[in-house]
Each structure stands twice: as C-alpha cells, then as structure tokens.
Amino acid sequence: MTNAAPIIETRKASSVAGNVLRGLAVVLVVLLFAGLHYLGLLYNSLFLVLLVAVPCASLVKAWSAIRRELELRLIRRPFAPEMRQHLLQCFNRCLFWLLLALVLDLSMIPIQFERDEYRVIRRTLGGAAVALAVLELFPRKRVSLWLNLPFAFGWLFFGTQLVRVLGPVSADQCAVLSAPFRGEWYVFQGGRSALLNHHYLIPAQRHALDLCKLNDDRTSHGDATKLESYAAYGQELFAPADGKIVKVVNDRADEAIGGSDEENPVGNHVVIEIGAEKFVLLAHLMKASVVVREGDPVQHGDKLARCGNSGNTSEPHLHLQVQNRADFDAPDLRTYPMLFSKVRRTRLGRTELLALADLRRNDRVVPAEESK
C-alpha cells in the first residue's frame, strides 16, 4: 500500500511527458509542411506523401491485425455509441486523403506529361486516396487525439485553398484587361494559391500570370534548347488597356534555355499606366522588339513588342501583372487581381465565351473576336 502513491505519480508524469512529446511532434509536422509551402515545395512533398502513405498504412494495418489491435466493430456497427470516436476519426482522415488528392489533381500541369502518362498519374492519385480512405475503416482500438490533429490541420488547409481558388472574385477588386496576345494561350502559373501559382507568396507578384503558347499541347517542338522551338517565342504582344507608356527596357539579351538573368528578373519589359496607382507590366520580352517609347499614349490592341526569353525565366513566356508602382523594384510593390474582358476560356474541358474571366493554372484563353 505504501508504494501506491509513487506508482500513480510516476504514471501521471509519464503520461504528461508522453502528451508533451506528441504535441511537439504535431507542431514539428505542421511547421515542416508550412516551411515547404513557403519554399514552394509543398506540391512535390504532398505528392510523395500520398504515394508513400499507401504501403506504409497497409503495413501498419497488417501489423495491428496480427496483434489483434484493430477495431472491426466500426465496419459492423459504425453508428453505435461506442464507435463515435472511431467514426469521427474515420471522417477526419478520409476527408484529408480525398481533399489531398483533389488539390494535387487541380495543381498538376497536364502539358508537362504525355496524355497516357497524365491519365496514369491521375488514376494513381485517385486510387491511392480511395485505398487510404478504405484503410481508415479499420482503425486501431485506441483513438489518439494527437495523431488526428495533423489530419485536421491538413484538410482545413486544403479546404481553405480550394475555397480561395474556386470561389468567385469581386470585379471591384480587379483590374480589367483585354488579352495582350492573339490566338490561344495557356496559363502556366496563375491562381489564388501557391499550389497553382508560384508567384502567390511574393506580394510584389502575387496576382501575376505566366502565359505561354502551345503547339499541339506542347510549349516547344524539335530541339528544346533552341528558343525558336518554343511557340511563344517571337509572338506579337499588344496593349491590354488604354494608357500611357511609362517605362521601356529593350536592350537585354534573350537568355538561352537553361540560363537566367537573376539580376534583371523582368528582363526587357513595358509598363503602361492605366489609372491611379495602376500599372500593367509585360515582361520577358524579346530583345529590340519593343515598338513604343516612354511617354507614348496607347490604346488596347496597339502593338507593343514580341514575346522573348529575357530576364529570370526558364523558357519563352509572357509574365503579366498589374501593380501599384511603375518600377518593379519599388519596395512597396503590390499587385492587383486581373479579369480579362471578352475572351473564350477553356477550363477543365468546358469552353465558355465570357464578358469577364478570371484565369488560373491550366486555363486556355483566346480573344473573343477570334473565336467566331
């Protein structure tokens, strides 16, 4: 009897220490993925997590089954009162896996893959999510709050990203532009989430778009080391709004594929003042292709330059943004969301003629007058 109190105290201390360690582990996991998010590595990390989770979860379930630690009553009587915690855990984790697969599918760039390869990847993602959801129907007998917290944080994050990306945007907050190109162009980077737009976490580029032109669903054909192999290279670009030219840089060299000018990130560029503290930047232009000068008035549709590969760029494309300052190097530079007027947009296989269109990754867009 004299040893009872010390034993109880020891067990309490051990339980508290265990909870502290579990809490720290949860915090570290959340901080790890937050760090990957801000480094722009979250997509690749989550893709790997989903694929690795299937064999790992299968092995854990098999080991638990051997040790008779699985709770099989969840399948037999899921709504029984004693199964309430297990049912909530199942919902929590299934929601995480399914939203993870949906976010990854939305974030993929199909033109980076062959068609058959893209189908296999999508089926693999979907199959992995379904397999993990099914495995959650066979939980361990003991439900752990700490092991469920990362899943809850995860699906809340994914849900927030999806609402932000898929939700409507107010026209009052946006700058309205006409398409600054002819023919069909593809949004490679763009959208209201870092999972779709690598500019999003940088305030000076948050609402920027990277647009490229495709040839048979590829940005290049033939020798991918030659600029001329890229469909966007040399394409004419036009003023997307009425305004005044306030800045022109026209003498930067076009970088070879694999090269980059990090000291002059926007390379050759044109800036158009379209309103109070509203300036349109068109960047990565071809050397010596700009046909306007500072001080020139322009109307939407006027020719400006040709698409090139100058500045900090991996391949020929147009970087487009509306910003609050004329100078890209301004310390308080911020961007505005953009809407495109009178365009035909194809998104997720659905084509629409829109008076005002917001754009995000994987959208295809054509000026409306060319879609008749």
Coordinates of C-alpha atoms in Angstrom, one line a residue:
M1 CA 0.0 0.0 0.0
T2 CA 2.8 2.4 0.7
N3 CA 4.0 2.2 -2.9
A4 CA 0.7 3.0 -4.5
A5 CA 1.0 6.8 -4.5
P6 CA 4.5 6.9 -6.1
I7 CA 3.4 4.5 -8.8
I8 CA 0.4 6.6 -9.6
E9 CA 2.5 9.8 -9.7
T10 CA 5.1 8.1 -11.9
R11 CA 2.3 7.0 -14.4
K12 CA 0.9 10.5 -14.4
A13 CA 4.3 12.1 -15.0
S14 CA 4.9 9.5 -17.8
S15 CA 1.5 10.4 -19.3
V16 CA 2.2 14.1 -19.2
A17 CA 5.6 13.6 -20.8
G18 CA 4.1 11.5 -23.5
N19 CA 1.5 14.1 -24.3
V20 CA 4.1 16.8 -24.4
L21 CA 6.2 14.8 -26.8
R22 CA 3.2 14.0 -29.0
G23 CA 2.2 17.7 -29.0
L24 CA 5.7 18.7 -30.1
A25 CA 5.7 16.1 -32.8
V26 CA 2.4 17.6 -34.2
V27 CA 3.9 21.1 -34.0
L28 CA 7.0 20.0 -35.9
V29 CA 5.0 18.2 -38.6
V30 CA 2.8 21.4 -39.1
L31 CA 5.9 23.6 -39.2
L32 CA 7.6 21.3 -41.6
F33 CA 4.8 21.5 -44.1
A34 CA 4.4 25.2 -43.6
G35 CA 8.1 25.6 -44.4
L36 CA 7.7 23.5 -47.5
H37 CA 4.7 25.6 -48.5
Y38 CA 6.6 28.9 -48.3
L39 CA 9.6 27.4 -50.1
G40 CA 7.3 26.3 -53.0
L41 CA 8.0 22.6 -52.4
L42 CA 4.7 21.6 -50.9
Y43 CA 3.2 20.1 -54.0
N44 CA 6.0 17.7 -54.6
S45 CA 6.1 16.8 -50.9
L46 CA 2.4 16.1 -50.7
F47 CA 2.5 14.0 -53.9
L48 CA 5.2 11.9 -52.3
V49 CA 3.3 11.6 -49.0
L50 CA 0.2 10.3 -50.8
L51 CA 2.1 7.6 -52.7
V52 CA 4.2 6.5 -49.7
A53 CA 1.3 6.5 -47.4
V54 CA -0.4 3.6 -49.1
P55 CA 2.3 0.9 -48.5
C56 CA 3.1 2.4 -45.0
A57 CA -0.6 2.4 -43.9
S58 CA -1.0 -1.2 -45.3
L59 CA 1.9 -2.5 -43.3
V60 CA 0.7 -0.7 -40.1
K61 CA -2.8 -2.2 -40.5
A62 CA -1.3 -5.7 -41.2
W63 CA 0.9 -5.5 -38.1
S64 CA -2.1 -4.2 -36.0
A65 CA -4.2 -7.1 -37.3
I66 CA -1.6 -9.6 -36.3
R67 CA -1.5 -8.2 -32.8
R68 CA -5.3 -8.0 -32.7
E69 CA -5.4 -4.3 -32.2
L70 CA -7.8 -3.4 -35.0
E71 CA -11.3 -2.2 -34.2
L72 CA -13.5 -4.2 -36.5
R73 CA -16.8 -3.0 -35.0
L74 CA -16.6 0.2 -37.0
I75 CA -17.5 -1.7 -40.1
R76 CA -20.2 -3.8 -38.4
R77 CA -21.8 -1.0 -36.4
P78 CA -20.5 2.4 -37.4
F79 CA -23.2 4.4 -35.7
A80 CA -23.1 2.6 -32.4
P81 CA -22.4 5.0 -29.5
E82 CA -19.2 3.3 -28.5
M83 CA -17.9 3.8 -32.1
R84 CA -18.5 7.6 -32.1
Q85 CA -14.8 8.5 -31.6
H86 CA -13.7 6.0 -34.3
L87 CA -16.3 7.3 -36.7
L88 CA -15.1 10.9 -36.2
Q89 CA -11.5 9.8 -36.7
C90 CA -12.5 8.0 -39.9
F91 CA -14.3 11.1 -41.2
N92 CA -11.3 13.3 -40.3
R93 CA -8.8 11.2 -42.1
C94 CA -10.9 10.3 -45.1
L95 CA -11.6 14.0 -45.7
F96 CA -7.8 14.6 -45.5
W97 CA -6.9 12.0 -48.1
L98 CA -9.7 12.9 -50.5
L99 CA -9.1 16.7 -50.4
L100 CA -5.3 16.0 -50.7
A101 CA -6.0 14.0 -53.9
L102 CA -8.3 16.8 -55.2
V103 CA -5.8 19.5 -54.5
L104 CA -3.0 17.6 -56.2
D105 CA -5.1 16.9 -59.2
L106 CA -6.1 20.6 -59.5
S107 CA -2.4 21.6 -59.2
M108 CA -1.0 19.3 -61.9
I109 CA 0.1 20.8 -65.2
P110 CA -1.1 18.3 -67.9
I111 CA 1.1 19.7 -70.7
Q112 CA 4.1 18.5 -68.8
F113 CA 3.2 14.9 -69.4
E114 CA 2.2 12.7 -72.3
R115 CA -1.5 12.1 -72.4
D116 CA -1.3 8.4 -71.4
E117 CA 1.2 9.3 -68.7
Y118 CA -1.1 12.0 -67.3
R119 CA -4.0 9.6 -67.2
V120 CA -1.9 7.1 -65.2
I121 CA -0.8 9.7 -62.7
R122 CA -4.4 10.9 -62.2
R123 CA -5.6 7.3 -61.7
T124 CA -2.7 6.6 -59.3
L125 CA -3.6 9.7 -57.2
G126 CA -7.3 8.8 -57.1
G127 CA -6.6 5.1 -56.4
A128 CA -4.2 6.0 -53.6
A129 CA -6.7 8.3 -51.9
V130 CA -9.5 5.7 -52.2
A131 CA -7.2 2.9 -50.8
L132 CA -6.2 5.1 -47.8
A133 CA -9.9 6.0 -47.2
V134 CA -10.8 2.3 -47.2
L135 CA -8.0 1.5 -44.8
E136 CA -9.3 4.1 -42.4
L137 CA -12.4 1.9 -41.9
F138 CA -10.2 -0.5 -40.0
P139 CA -8.8 1.7 -37.2
R140 CA -6.8 0.7 -34.2
K141 CA -8.8 0.2 -31.0
R142 CA -7.3 3.2 -29.3
V143 CA -8.1 6.6 -30.8
S144 CA -5.3 9.2 -30.4
L145 CA -6.2 12.9 -30.4
W146 CA -2.5 13.8 -31.2
L147 CA -2.4 11.6 -34.3
N148 CA -5.6 13.1 -35.6
L149 CA -4.6 16.7 -35.2
P150 CA -2.2 16.8 -38.3
F151 CA -5.0 15.4 -40.4
A152 CA -7.5 18.0 -39.2
F153 CA -5.0 20.8 -39.8
G154 CA -4.3 19.3 -43.3
W155 CA -7.9 19.2 -44.5
L156 CA -8.6 22.6 -43.1
F157 CA -5.7 23.9 -45.1
F158 CA -6.7 22.1 -48.3
G159 CA -10.3 23.3 -47.9
T160 CA -9.2 26.9 -47.5
Q161 CA -7.1 26.6 -50.6
L162 CA -9.9 25.2 -52.6
V163 CA -12.4 27.9 -51.4
R164 CA -9.9 30.6 -52.3
V165 CA -9.1 29.1 -55.8
L166 CA -12.7 28.0 -56.8
G167 CA -14.6 30.9 -55.1
P168 CA -15.8 33.9 -57.1
V169 CA -13.7 37.0 -57.3
S170 CA -15.2 40.5 -57.0
A171 CA -14.8 42.7 -60.1
D172 CA -14.4 45.7 -57.8
Q173 CA -11.0 44.4 -56.6
C174 CA -9.7 43.6 -60.1
A175 CA -8.1 45.4 -63.0
V176 CA -9.9 44.6 -66.2
L177 CA -7.7 43.9 -69.2
S178 CA -8.1 42.7 -72.8
A179 CA -6.0 39.8 -73.9
P180 CA -2.5 41.1 -74.8
F181 CA -2.0 38.4 -77.5
R182 CA -3.6 36.7 -80.5
G183 CA -4.5 33.0 -80.7
E184 CA -4.8 30.6 -77.9
W185 CA -2.5 30.9 -74.9
Y186 CA -2.1 28.7 -71.8
V187 CA -1.9 29.8 -68.2
F188 CA 1.2 28.0 -66.8
Q189 CA 1.2 29.9 -63.4
G190 CA -1.8 31.7 -62.0
G191 CA -4.4 31.5 -59.4
R192 CA -5.1 32.5 -55.8
S193 CA -3.0 29.8 -54.1
A194 CA 0.7 29.0 -54.0
L195 CA -0.3 25.4 -55.1
L196 CA -1.3 26.9 -58.5
N197 CA 0.8 30.0 -58.8
H198 CA 4.4 30.2 -57.6
H199 CA 4.1 34.0 -57.5
Y200 CA 1.4 33.9 -54.9
L201 CA 3.6 34.1 -51.8
I202 CA 5.5 37.1 -53.1
P203 CA 3.5 40.3 -52.5
A204 CA 5.2 42.0 -55.4
Q205 CA 4.0 39.3 -57.8
R206 CA 1.0 37.7 -56.0
H207 CA -1.6 38.1 -58.8
A208 CA 0.9 37.7 -61.7
L209 CA 0.2 35.3 -64.6
D210 CA 2.8 33.3 -66.6
L211 CA 1.3 32.6 -70.1
C212 CA 2.8 30.5 -72.8
K213 CA 1.6 29.5 -76.3
L214 CA 1.2 25.9 -77.2
N215 CA 1.8 23.9 -80.4
D216 CA 0.0 20.6 -80.3
D217 CA -0.3 20.8 -76.5
R218 CA 3.4 21.4 -76.0
T219 CA 5.3 24.6 -75.4
S220 CA 8.1 23.5 -77.7
H221 CA 8.7 21.1 -80.6
G222 CA 12.0 20.0 -82.0
D223 CA 15.2 21.0 -80.3
A224 CA 14.2 22.2 -76.9
T225 CA 17.5 24.0 -76.4
K226 CA 16.6 26.5 -79.2
L227 CA 14.4 29.5 -78.5
E228 CA 12.8 29.2 -81.9
S229 CA 11.4 25.8 -80.9
Y230 CA 9.1 27.5 -78.4
A231 CA 5.6 28.5 -79.7
A232 CA 5.6 31.7 -77.6
Y233 CA 8.9 33.0 -78.8
G234 CA 8.6 35.9 -81.2
Q235 CA 4.8 36.1 -80.8
E236 CA 3.4 39.7 -81.1
L237 CA 2.1 41.2 -77.9
F238 CA -0.4 44.1 -77.6
A239 CA -1.6 46.7 -75.1
P240 CA -4.2 45.2 -72.8
A241 CA -5.7 48.6 -71.9
D242 CA -5.7 52.2 -72.8
G243 CA -2.9 54.2 -71.1
K244 CA 0.5 55.8 -71.3
I245 CA 3.9 54.1 -71.7
V246 CA 5.9 55.0 -68.6
K247 CA 8.8 52.6 -68.8
V248 CA 10.6 50.6 -71.5
V249 CA 13.6 48.3 -71.3
N250 CA 14.6 46.9 -74.7
D251 CA 18.3 46.0 -74.7
R252 CA 18.5 42.9 -72.6
A253 CA 19.7 39.7 -74.3
D254 CA 17.3 36.8 -74.6
E255 CA 18.6 34.1 -72.3
A256 CA 19.5 30.6 -73.7
I257 CA 17.3 27.8 -72.4
G258 CA 18.8 26.9 -69.0
G259 CA 20.2 30.3 -68.5
S260 CA 18.7 33.1 -66.4
D261 CA 19.4 36.8 -65.6
E262 CA 18.6 37.0 -61.9
E263 CA 19.9 40.5 -61.6
N264 CA 17.3 41.8 -64.0
P265 CA 14.4 39.5 -63.3
V266 CA 11.8 41.0 -65.6
G267 CA 14.3 41.5 -68.5
N268 CA 13.0 43.5 -71.4
H269 CA 9.7 44.9 -70.4
V270 CA 7.0 47.6 -71.0
V271 CA 5.0 49.3 -68.2
I272 CA 1.7 51.0 -69.1
E273 CA 0.0 53.4 -66.7
I274 CA -3.7 52.7 -66.9
G275 CA -5.0 54.5 -63.8
A276 CA -4.2 55.9 -60.4
E277 CA -1.5 53.6 -58.9
K278 CA -2.3 51.0 -61.6
F279 CA 0.4 49.9 -64.0
V280 CA 0.4 46.9 -66.3
L281 CA 3.8 45.1 -66.6
L282 CA 4.6 42.9 -69.6
A283 CA 7.9 41.2 -69.0
H284 CA 10.4 38.8 -70.6
L285 CA 10.2 40.5 -74.0
M286 CA 12.4 39.8 -77.0
K287 CA 15.4 42.0 -77.3
A288 CA 14.9 45.1 -79.6
S289 CA 11.3 44.1 -80.3
V290 CA 9.6 46.9 -78.3
V291 CA 8.0 49.4 -80.8
V292 CA 6.8 52.0 -78.3
R293 CA 8.7 54.7 -76.3
E294 CA 8.2 56.2 -72.8
G295 CA 5.5 58.9 -72.9
D296 CA 3.6 57.3 -75.9
P297 CA -0.2 57.0 -75.4
V298 CA -1.6 53.6 -76.3
Q299 CA -5.0 52.1 -76.8
H300 CA -5.8 48.5 -76.1
G301 CA -4.8 46.4 -79.1
D302 CA -1.8 48.6 -80.1
K303 CA 1.3 46.5 -80.9
L304 CA 3.9 46.7 -78.1
A305 CA 6.6 44.1 -78.6
R306 CA 7.3 40.4 -79.1
C307 CA 7.5 37.6 -76.5
G308 CA 11.0 36.6 -75.7
N309 CA 13.1 35.0 -73.0
S310 CA 14.9 37.8 -71.3
G311 CA 15.3 38.1 -67.5
N312 CA 14.8 35.4 -64.9
T313 CA 12.9 32.9 -67.0
S314 CA 13.2 29.2 -67.8
E315 CA 11.6 29.4 -71.2
P316 CA 9.8 31.9 -73.5
H317 CA 6.6 33.1 -72.0
L318 CA 4.8 36.3 -71.0
H319 CA 4.8 37.5 -67.4
L320 CA 1.8 39.8 -66.9
Q321 CA 0.8 41.7 -63.8
V322 CA -1.0 44.9 -62.7
Q323 CA 0.9 46.7 -60.0
N324 CA 0.7 49.8 -57.8
R325 CA 4.0 51.3 -58.9
A326 CA 5.8 51.7 -62.3
D327 CA 9.1 50.4 -61.0
F328 CA 9.3 46.6 -60.5
D329 CA 11.9 47.2 -57.8
A330 CA 9.7 49.5 -55.7
P331 CA 9.9 48.4 -52.1
D332 CA 6.1 48.7 -51.6
L333 CA 5.2 47.0 -54.8
R334 CA 1.9 45.2 -54.7
T335 CA -0.3 43.6 -57.4
Y336 CA -4.0 43.6 -58.2
P337 CA -6.1 40.6 -59.3
M338 CA -6.9 40.7 -63.0
L339 CA -10.0 39.9 -65.1
F340 CA -9.9 39.5 -68.9
S341 CA -12.7 41.0 -71.0
K342 CA -14.4 39.3 -73.9
V343 CA -12.4 36.1 -74.1
R344 CA -13.1 32.4 -74.7
R345 CA -11.8 30.4 -71.8
T346 CA -11.5 26.6 -71.6
R347 CA -11.3 25.2 -68.1
L348 CA -11.5 21.6 -67.1
G349 CA -12.7 20.7 -70.6
R350 CA -15.5 23.3 -70.6
T351 CA -15.3 26.2 -73.1
E352 CA -17.2 29.5 -72.4
L353 CA -17.4 32.9 -74.0
L354 CA -17.1 35.3 -71.1
A355 CA -17.5 39.1 -70.8
L356 CA -15.2 39.0 -67.8
A357 CA -12.9 36.0 -67.0
D358 CA -10.6 35.2 -64.2
L359 CA -7.7 33.0 -65.1
R360 CA -5.8 30.3 -63.2
R361 CA -3.4 27.5 -64.0
N362 CA -4.3 25.2 -66.9
D363 CA -6.8 27.6 -68.4
R364 CA -6.7 28.2 -72.1
V365 CA -7.7 31.6 -73.3
V366 CA -8.5 33.2 -76.7
P367 CA -9.7 36.7 -77.5
A368 CA -13.4 36.6 -78.2
E369 CA -13.2 38.1 -81.7
E370 CA -11.0 35.2 -82.8
S371 CA -13.5 32.6 -81.6
K372 CA -16.2 33.2 -84.1

